CSV table of C-alpha atoms and ligand atoms in Angstrom, one decimal:
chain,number,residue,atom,x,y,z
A,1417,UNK,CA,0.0,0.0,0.0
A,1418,UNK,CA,1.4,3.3,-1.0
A,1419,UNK,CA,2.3,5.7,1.9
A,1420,UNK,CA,0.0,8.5,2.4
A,1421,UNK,CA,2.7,12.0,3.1
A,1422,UNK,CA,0.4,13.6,5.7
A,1423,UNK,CA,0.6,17.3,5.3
A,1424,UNK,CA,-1.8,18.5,7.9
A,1425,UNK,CA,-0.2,16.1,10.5
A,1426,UNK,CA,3.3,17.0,10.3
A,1427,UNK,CA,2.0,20.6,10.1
A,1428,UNK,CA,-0.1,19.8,13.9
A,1429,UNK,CA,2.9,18.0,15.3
A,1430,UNK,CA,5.2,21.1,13.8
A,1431,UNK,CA,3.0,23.6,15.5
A,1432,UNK,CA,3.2,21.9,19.0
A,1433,UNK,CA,6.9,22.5,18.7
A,1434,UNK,CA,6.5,25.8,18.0
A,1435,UNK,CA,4.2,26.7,21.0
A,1436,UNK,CA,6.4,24.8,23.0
A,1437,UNK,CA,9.4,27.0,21.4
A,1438,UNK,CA,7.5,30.5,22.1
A,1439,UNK,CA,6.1,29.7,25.4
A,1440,UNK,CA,9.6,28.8,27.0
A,1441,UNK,CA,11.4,31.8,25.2
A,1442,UNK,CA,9.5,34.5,25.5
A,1443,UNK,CA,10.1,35.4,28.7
A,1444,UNK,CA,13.7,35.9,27.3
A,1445,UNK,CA,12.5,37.7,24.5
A,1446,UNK,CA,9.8,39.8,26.5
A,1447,UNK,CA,7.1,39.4,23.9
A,1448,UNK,CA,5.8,37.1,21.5
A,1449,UNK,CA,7.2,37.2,17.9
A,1450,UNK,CA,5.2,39.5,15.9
A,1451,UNK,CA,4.0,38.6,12.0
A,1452,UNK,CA,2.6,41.3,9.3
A,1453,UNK,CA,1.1,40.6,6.4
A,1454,UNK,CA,0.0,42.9,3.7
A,1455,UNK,CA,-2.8,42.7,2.0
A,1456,UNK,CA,-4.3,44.9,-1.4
A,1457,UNK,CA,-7.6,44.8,-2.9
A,1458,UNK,CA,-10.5,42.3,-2.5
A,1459,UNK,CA,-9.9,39.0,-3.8
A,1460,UNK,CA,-11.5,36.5,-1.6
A,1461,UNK,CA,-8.8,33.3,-2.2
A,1462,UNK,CA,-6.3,35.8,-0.3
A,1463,UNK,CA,-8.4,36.8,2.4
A,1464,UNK,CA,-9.3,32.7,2.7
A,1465,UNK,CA,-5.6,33.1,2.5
A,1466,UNK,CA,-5.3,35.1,5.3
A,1467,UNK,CA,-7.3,34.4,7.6
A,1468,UNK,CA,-5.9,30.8,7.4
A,1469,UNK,CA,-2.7,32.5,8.4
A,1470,UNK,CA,-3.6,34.5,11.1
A,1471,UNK,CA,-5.4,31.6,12.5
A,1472,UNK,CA,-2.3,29.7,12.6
A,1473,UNK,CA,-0.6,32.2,14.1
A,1474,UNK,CA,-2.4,32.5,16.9
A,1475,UNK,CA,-2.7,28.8,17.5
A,1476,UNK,CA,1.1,29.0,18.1
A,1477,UNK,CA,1.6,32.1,19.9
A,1478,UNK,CA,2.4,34.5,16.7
A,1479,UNK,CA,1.0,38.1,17.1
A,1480,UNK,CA,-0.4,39.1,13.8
A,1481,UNK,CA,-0.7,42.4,12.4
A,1482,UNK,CA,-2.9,42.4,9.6
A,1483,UNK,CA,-2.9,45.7,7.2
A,1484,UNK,CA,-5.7,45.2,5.1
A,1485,UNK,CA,-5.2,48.2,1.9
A,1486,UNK,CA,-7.6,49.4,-0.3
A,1487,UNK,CA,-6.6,48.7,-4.1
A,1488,UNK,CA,-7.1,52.6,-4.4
A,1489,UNK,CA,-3.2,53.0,-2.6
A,1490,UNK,CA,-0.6,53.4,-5.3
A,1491,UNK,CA,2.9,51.9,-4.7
A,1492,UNK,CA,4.3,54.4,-2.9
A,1493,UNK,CA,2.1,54.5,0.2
A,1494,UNK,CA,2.2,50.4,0.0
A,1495,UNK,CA,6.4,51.0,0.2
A,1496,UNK,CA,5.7,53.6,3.4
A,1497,UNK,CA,4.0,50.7,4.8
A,1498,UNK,CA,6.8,48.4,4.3
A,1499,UNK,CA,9.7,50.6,5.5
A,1500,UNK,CA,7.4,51.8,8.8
A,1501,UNK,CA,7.2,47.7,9.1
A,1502,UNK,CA,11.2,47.0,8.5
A,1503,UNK,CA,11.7,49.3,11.4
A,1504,UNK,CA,8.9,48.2,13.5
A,1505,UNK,CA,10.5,46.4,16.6
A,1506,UNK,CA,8.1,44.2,17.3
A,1507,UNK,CA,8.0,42.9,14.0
A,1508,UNK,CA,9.7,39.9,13.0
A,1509,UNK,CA,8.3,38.7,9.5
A,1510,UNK,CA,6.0,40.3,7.0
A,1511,UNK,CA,4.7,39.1,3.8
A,1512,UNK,CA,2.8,40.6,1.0
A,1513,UNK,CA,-0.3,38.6,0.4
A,1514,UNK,CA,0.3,37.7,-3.9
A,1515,UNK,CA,-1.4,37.8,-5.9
A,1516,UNK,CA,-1.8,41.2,-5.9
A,1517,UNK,CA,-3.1,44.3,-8.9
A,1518,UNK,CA,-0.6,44.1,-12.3
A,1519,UNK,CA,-0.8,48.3,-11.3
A,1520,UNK,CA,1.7,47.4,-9.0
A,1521,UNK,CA,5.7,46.8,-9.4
A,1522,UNK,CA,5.2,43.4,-7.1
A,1523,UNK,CA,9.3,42.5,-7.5
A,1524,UNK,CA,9.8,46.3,-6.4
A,1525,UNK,CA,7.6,45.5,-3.2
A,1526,UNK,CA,9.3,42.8,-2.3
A,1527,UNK,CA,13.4,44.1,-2.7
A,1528,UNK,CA,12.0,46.5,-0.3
A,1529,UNK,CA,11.1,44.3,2.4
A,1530,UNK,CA,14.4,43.6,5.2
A,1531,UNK,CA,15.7,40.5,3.7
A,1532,UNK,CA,15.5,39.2,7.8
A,1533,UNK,CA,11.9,39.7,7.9
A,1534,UNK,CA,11.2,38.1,4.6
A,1535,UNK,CA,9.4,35.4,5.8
A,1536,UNK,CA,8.2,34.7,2.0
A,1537,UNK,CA,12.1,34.0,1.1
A,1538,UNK,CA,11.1,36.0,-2.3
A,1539,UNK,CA,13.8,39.4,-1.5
A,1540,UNK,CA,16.5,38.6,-4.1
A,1541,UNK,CA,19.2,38.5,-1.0
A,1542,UNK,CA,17.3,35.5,-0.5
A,1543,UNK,CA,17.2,34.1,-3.5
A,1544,UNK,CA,20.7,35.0,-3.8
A,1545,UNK,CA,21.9,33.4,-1.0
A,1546,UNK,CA,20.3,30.4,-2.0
A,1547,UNK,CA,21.8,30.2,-5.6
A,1548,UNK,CA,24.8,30.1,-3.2
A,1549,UNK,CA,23.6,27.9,-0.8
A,1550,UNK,CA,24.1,30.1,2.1
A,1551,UNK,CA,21.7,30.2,5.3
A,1552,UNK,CA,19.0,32.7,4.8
A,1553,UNK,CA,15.3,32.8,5.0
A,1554,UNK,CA,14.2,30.1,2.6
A,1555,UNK,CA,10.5,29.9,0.4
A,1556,UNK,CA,7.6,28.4,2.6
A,1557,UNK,CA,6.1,25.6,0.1
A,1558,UNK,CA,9.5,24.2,-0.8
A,1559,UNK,CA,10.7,24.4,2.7
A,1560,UNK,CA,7.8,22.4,3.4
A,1561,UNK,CA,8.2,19.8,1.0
A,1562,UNK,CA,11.4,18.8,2.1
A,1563,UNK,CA,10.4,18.5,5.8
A,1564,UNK,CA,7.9,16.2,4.3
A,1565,UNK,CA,9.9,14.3,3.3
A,1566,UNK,CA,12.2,14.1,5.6
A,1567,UNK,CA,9.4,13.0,7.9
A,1568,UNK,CA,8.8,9.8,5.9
A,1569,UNK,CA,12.8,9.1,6.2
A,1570,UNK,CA,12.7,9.6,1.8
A,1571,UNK,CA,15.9,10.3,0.7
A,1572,UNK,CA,16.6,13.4,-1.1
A,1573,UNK,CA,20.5,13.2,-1.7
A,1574,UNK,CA,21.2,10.7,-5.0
A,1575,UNK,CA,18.0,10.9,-6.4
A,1576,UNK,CA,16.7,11.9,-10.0
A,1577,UNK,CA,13.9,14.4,-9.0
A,1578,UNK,CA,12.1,16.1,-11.6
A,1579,UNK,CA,10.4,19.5,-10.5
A,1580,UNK,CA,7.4,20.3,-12.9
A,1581,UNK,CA,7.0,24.2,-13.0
A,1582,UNK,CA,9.6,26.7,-12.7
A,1583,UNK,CA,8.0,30.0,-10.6
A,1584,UNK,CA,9.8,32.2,-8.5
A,1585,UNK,CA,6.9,31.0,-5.7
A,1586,UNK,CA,7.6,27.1,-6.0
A,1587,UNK,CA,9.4,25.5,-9.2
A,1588,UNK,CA,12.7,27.6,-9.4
A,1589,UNK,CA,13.4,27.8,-4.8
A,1590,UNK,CA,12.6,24.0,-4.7
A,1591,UNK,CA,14.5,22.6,-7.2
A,1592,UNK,CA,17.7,24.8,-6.0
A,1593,UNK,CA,17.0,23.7,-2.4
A,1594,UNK,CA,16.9,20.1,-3.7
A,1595,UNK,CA,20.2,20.8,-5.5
A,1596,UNK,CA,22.1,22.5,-2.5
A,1597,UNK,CA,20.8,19.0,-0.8
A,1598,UNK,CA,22.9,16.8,-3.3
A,1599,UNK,CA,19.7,15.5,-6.0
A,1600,UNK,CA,20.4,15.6,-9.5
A,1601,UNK,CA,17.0,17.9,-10.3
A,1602,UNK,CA,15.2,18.1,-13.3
A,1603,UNK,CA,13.4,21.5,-13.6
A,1604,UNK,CA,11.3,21.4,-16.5
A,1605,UNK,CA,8.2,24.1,-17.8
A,1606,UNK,CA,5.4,24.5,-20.6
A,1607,UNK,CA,7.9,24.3,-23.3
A,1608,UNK,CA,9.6,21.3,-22.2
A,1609,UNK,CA,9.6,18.2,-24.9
A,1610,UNK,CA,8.6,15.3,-24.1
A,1611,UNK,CA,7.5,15.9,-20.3
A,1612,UNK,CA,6.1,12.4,-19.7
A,1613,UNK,CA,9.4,10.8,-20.9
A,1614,UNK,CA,11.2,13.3,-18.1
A,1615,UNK,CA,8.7,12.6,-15.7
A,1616,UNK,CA,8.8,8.8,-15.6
A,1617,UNK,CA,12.7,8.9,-14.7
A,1618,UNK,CA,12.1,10.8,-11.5
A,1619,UNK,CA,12.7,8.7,-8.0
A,1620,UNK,CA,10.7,11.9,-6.7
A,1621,UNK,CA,8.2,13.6,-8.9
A,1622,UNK,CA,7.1,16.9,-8.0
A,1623,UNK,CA,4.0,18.3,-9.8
A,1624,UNK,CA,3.8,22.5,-9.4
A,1625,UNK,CA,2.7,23.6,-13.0
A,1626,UNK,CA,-1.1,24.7,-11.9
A,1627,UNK,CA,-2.9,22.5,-14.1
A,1628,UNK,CA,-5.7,20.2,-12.4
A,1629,UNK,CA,-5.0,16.4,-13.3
A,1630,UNK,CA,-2.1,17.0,-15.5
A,1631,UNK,CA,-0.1,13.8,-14.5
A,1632,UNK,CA,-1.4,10.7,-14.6
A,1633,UNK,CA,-0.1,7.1,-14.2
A,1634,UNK,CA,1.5,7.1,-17.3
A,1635,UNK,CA,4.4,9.8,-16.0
A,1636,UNK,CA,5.0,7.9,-13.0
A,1637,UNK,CA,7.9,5.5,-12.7
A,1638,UNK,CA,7.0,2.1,-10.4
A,1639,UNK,CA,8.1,2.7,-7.0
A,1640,UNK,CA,8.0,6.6,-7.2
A,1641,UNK,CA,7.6,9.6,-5.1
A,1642,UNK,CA,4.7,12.1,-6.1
A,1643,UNK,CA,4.5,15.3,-4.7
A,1644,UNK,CA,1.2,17.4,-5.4
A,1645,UNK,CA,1.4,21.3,-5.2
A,1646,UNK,CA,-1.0,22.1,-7.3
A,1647,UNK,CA,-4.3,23.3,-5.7
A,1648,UNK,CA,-7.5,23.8,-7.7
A,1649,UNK,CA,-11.3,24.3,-6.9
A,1650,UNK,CA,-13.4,22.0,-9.7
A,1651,UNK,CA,-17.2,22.7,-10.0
A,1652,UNK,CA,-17.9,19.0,-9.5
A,1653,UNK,CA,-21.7,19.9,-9.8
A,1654,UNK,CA,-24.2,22.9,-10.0
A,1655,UNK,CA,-23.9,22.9,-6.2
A,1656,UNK,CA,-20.9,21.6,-4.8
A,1657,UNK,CA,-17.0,22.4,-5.1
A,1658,UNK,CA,-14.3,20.0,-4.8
A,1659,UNK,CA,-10.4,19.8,-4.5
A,1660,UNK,CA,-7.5,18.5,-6.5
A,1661,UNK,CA,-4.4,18.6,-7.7
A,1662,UNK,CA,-1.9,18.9,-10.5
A,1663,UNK,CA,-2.1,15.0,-10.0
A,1664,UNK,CA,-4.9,12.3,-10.9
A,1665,UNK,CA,-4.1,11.0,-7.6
A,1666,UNK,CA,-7.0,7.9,-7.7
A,1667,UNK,CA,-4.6,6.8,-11.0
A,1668,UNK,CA,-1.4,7.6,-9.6
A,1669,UNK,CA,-1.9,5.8,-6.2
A,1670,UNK,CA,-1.6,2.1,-7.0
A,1671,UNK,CA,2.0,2.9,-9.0
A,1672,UNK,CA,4.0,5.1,-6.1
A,1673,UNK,CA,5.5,4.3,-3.2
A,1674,UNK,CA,4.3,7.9,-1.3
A,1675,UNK,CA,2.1,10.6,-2.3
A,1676,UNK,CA,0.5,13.6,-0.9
A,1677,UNK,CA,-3.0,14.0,-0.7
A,1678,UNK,CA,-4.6,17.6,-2.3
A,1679,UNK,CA,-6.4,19.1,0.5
A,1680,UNK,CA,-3.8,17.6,3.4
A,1681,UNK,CA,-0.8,17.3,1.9
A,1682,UNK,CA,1.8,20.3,0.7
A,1683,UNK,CA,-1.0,23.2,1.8
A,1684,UNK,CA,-0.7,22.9,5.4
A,1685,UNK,CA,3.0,22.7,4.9
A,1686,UNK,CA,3.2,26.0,3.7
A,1687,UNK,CA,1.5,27.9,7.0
A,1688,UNK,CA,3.6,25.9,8.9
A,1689,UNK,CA,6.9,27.2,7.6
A,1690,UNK,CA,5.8,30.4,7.6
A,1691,UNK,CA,5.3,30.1,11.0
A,1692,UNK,CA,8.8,28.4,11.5
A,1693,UNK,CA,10.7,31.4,9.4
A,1694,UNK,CA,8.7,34.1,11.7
A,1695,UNK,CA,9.9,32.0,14.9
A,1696,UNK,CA,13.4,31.5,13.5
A,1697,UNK,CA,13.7,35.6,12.8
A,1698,UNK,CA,12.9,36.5,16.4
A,1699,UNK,CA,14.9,33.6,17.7
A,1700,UNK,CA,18.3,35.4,15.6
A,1701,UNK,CA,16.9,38.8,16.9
A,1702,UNK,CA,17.0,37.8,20.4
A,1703,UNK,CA,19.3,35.1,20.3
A,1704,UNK,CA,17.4,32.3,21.3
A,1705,UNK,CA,18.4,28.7,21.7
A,1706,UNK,CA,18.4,26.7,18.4
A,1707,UNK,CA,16.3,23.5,19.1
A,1708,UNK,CA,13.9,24.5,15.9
A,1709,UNK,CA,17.1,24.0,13.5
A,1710,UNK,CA,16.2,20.8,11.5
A,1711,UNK,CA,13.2,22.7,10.4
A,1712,UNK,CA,15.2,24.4,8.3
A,1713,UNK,CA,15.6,23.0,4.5
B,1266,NAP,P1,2.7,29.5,-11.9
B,1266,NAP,O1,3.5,30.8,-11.5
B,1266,NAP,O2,1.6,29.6,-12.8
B,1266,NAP,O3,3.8,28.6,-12.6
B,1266,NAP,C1,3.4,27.4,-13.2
B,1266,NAP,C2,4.7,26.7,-13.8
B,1266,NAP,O4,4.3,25.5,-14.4
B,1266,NAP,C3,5.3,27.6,-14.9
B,1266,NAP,O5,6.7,27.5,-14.8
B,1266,NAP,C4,4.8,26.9,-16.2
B,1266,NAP,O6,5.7,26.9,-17.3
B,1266,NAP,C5,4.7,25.4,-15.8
B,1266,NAP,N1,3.7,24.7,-16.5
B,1266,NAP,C6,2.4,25.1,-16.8
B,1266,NAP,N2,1.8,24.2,-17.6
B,1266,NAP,C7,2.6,23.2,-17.8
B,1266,NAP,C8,2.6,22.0,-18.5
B,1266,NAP,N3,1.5,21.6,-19.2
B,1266,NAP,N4,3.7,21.2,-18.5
B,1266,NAP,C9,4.8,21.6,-17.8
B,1266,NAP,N5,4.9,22.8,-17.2
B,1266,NAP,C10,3.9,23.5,-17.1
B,1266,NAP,O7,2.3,28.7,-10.6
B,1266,NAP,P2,2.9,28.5,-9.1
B,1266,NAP,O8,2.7,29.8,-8.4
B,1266,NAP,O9,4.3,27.9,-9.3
B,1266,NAP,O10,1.9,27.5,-8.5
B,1266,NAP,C11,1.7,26.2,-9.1
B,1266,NAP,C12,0.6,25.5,-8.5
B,1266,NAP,O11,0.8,25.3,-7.1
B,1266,NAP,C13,-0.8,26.3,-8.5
B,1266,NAP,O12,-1.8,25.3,-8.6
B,1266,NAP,C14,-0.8,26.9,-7.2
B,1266,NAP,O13,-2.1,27.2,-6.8
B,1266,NAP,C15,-0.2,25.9,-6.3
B,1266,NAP,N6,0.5,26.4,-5.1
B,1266,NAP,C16,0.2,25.7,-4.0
B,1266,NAP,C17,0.8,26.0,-2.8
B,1266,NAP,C18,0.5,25.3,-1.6
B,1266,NAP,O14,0.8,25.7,-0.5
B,1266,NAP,N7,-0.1,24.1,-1.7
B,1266,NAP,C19,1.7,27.1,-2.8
B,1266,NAP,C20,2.0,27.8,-4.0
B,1266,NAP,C21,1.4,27.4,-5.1
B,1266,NAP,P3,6.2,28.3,-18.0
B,1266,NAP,O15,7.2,28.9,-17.0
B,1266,NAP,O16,6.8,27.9,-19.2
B,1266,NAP,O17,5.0,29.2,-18.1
């Protein structure tokens, strides 16, 4: 039977860690740590998104602040925001909620965000130090995808994996992160040839291209590893909204050796880190003891 990766357990187990972690520091630190997040305009999928993350936070012990901006600001006022926030004491991480209006010069945004509180990992001194595999606040989903497996004892070093997308968000981070831990990675994109040849060599196959049931059985090599970042909402009738992933997971199944489920798998991963990379800037700040390190991809 094929091993189910079990996002939204780690993620549970993680966050007892982390209220552990905050409950015997803080009296070091003389407050909690503190989490911002930005967010512009109405879309409802980012105030879901939201919501979801200040929830989290306060499950662990995070104080969030959340700055909810009319899409009316222009860029300058959202930069204000940022700086005021970079110098904020009591502020360890901030993020901009993405996606956000095309009006706006999102890369722009972002450089100006303290590489330290980048809890996103998307500042370029980030990304940077991660082409050079140097310590520095890393990108949530990956992050999480290599404490899943890690969880499940897979090994990562040795192994042909094949990354299907290649974002700034998810494709690009994780298969550098994969690289700096010693797998030969495949990174392939829309105008790759031959995909399902590519795919079907992979000892881990990781599916972020944001296509609902792109990969079926037939790119899956016997024995495999299937990771499923893709998250889509399918009308499955007039009434009624269902889940899935990049990944025909009911075809896929019976073929792998571990997979993760879409809700339950990667999703929850990605709070969790965020969580982590908030906790892990106020432990630097304060200089905290550094129990929370394997956490780190
Ligand atoms: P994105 O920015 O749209 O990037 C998609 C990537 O996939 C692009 O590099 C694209 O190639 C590639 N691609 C698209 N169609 C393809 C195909 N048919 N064959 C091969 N490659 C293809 O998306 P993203 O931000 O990386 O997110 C990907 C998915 O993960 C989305 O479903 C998103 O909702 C989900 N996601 C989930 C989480 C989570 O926590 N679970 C977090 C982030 C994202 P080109 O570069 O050539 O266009």
């Amino acid at each position: 039977m094929s091993l189910k990766l079990d996002g939204k357990k780690l993620s549970l187990e993680i966050e007892e860690r982390l209220k552990n972690y905050i409950q015997i520091n803080k009296t070091i630190a003389n407050r909690n740590p503190g989490l911002a997040v930005i967010r512009i305009g109405e879309d409802p999928a980012s105030g879901v998104y939201v919501g979801n993350k200040e929830k989290a936070c306060s499950r662990v012990g995070i104080k969030s602040y959340i700055f909810h901006l009319k899409d009316t600001v222009d860029q300058k006022e959202v930069e204000q925001l940022l700086n005021k926030l970079n110098l904020d004491n009591d502020i360890d991480g901030m993020l901009l909620q993405l996606p956000i209006s095309k009006k706006f010069d999102e890369q722009r945004l972002i450089s100006n965000i303290n590489p330290e509180k980048d809890v996103d990992g998307l500042n370029e001194q980030n990304i940077g130090k991660l082409v050079k595999n140097e310590p520095a606040m890393r990108s949530c989903t990956p992050a999480g995808i290599i404490n899943l497996l890690r969880s499940q004892n897979i090994e990562i070093e040795g192994k042909k994996i094949v990354v299907i997308g290649r974002s700034l968000l998810v494709g690009k981070p994780l298969s550098l992160m994969l690289l700096n831990l010693n797998a030969t990675v495949t990174m392939t994109h829309s105008k790759t040839i031959n995909l399902n040849k590519i795919c079907k060599e992979a000892d881990i196959l990781i599916a972020a291209a944001g296509k609902p049931n792109l990969i079926d059985s037939s790119f899956v090599k016997e024995g495999a590893v299937i990771i499923d970042v893709g998250i889509h909402r399918l009308k499955s009738d007039e009434s009624k909204t269902r889940l899935c992933g990049d990944v025909l997971l009911e075809d896929v199944i019976p073929k792998v050796f571990a997979y993760t489920p879409v809700p339950g798998g990667v999703g929850p991963m990605t709070v969790t880190m965020l969580l982590v990379n908030t906790i892990s800037s106020w432990q630097k700040q304060f200089g905290l003891s550094s129990t929370l390190n394997d956490l780190q991809p």
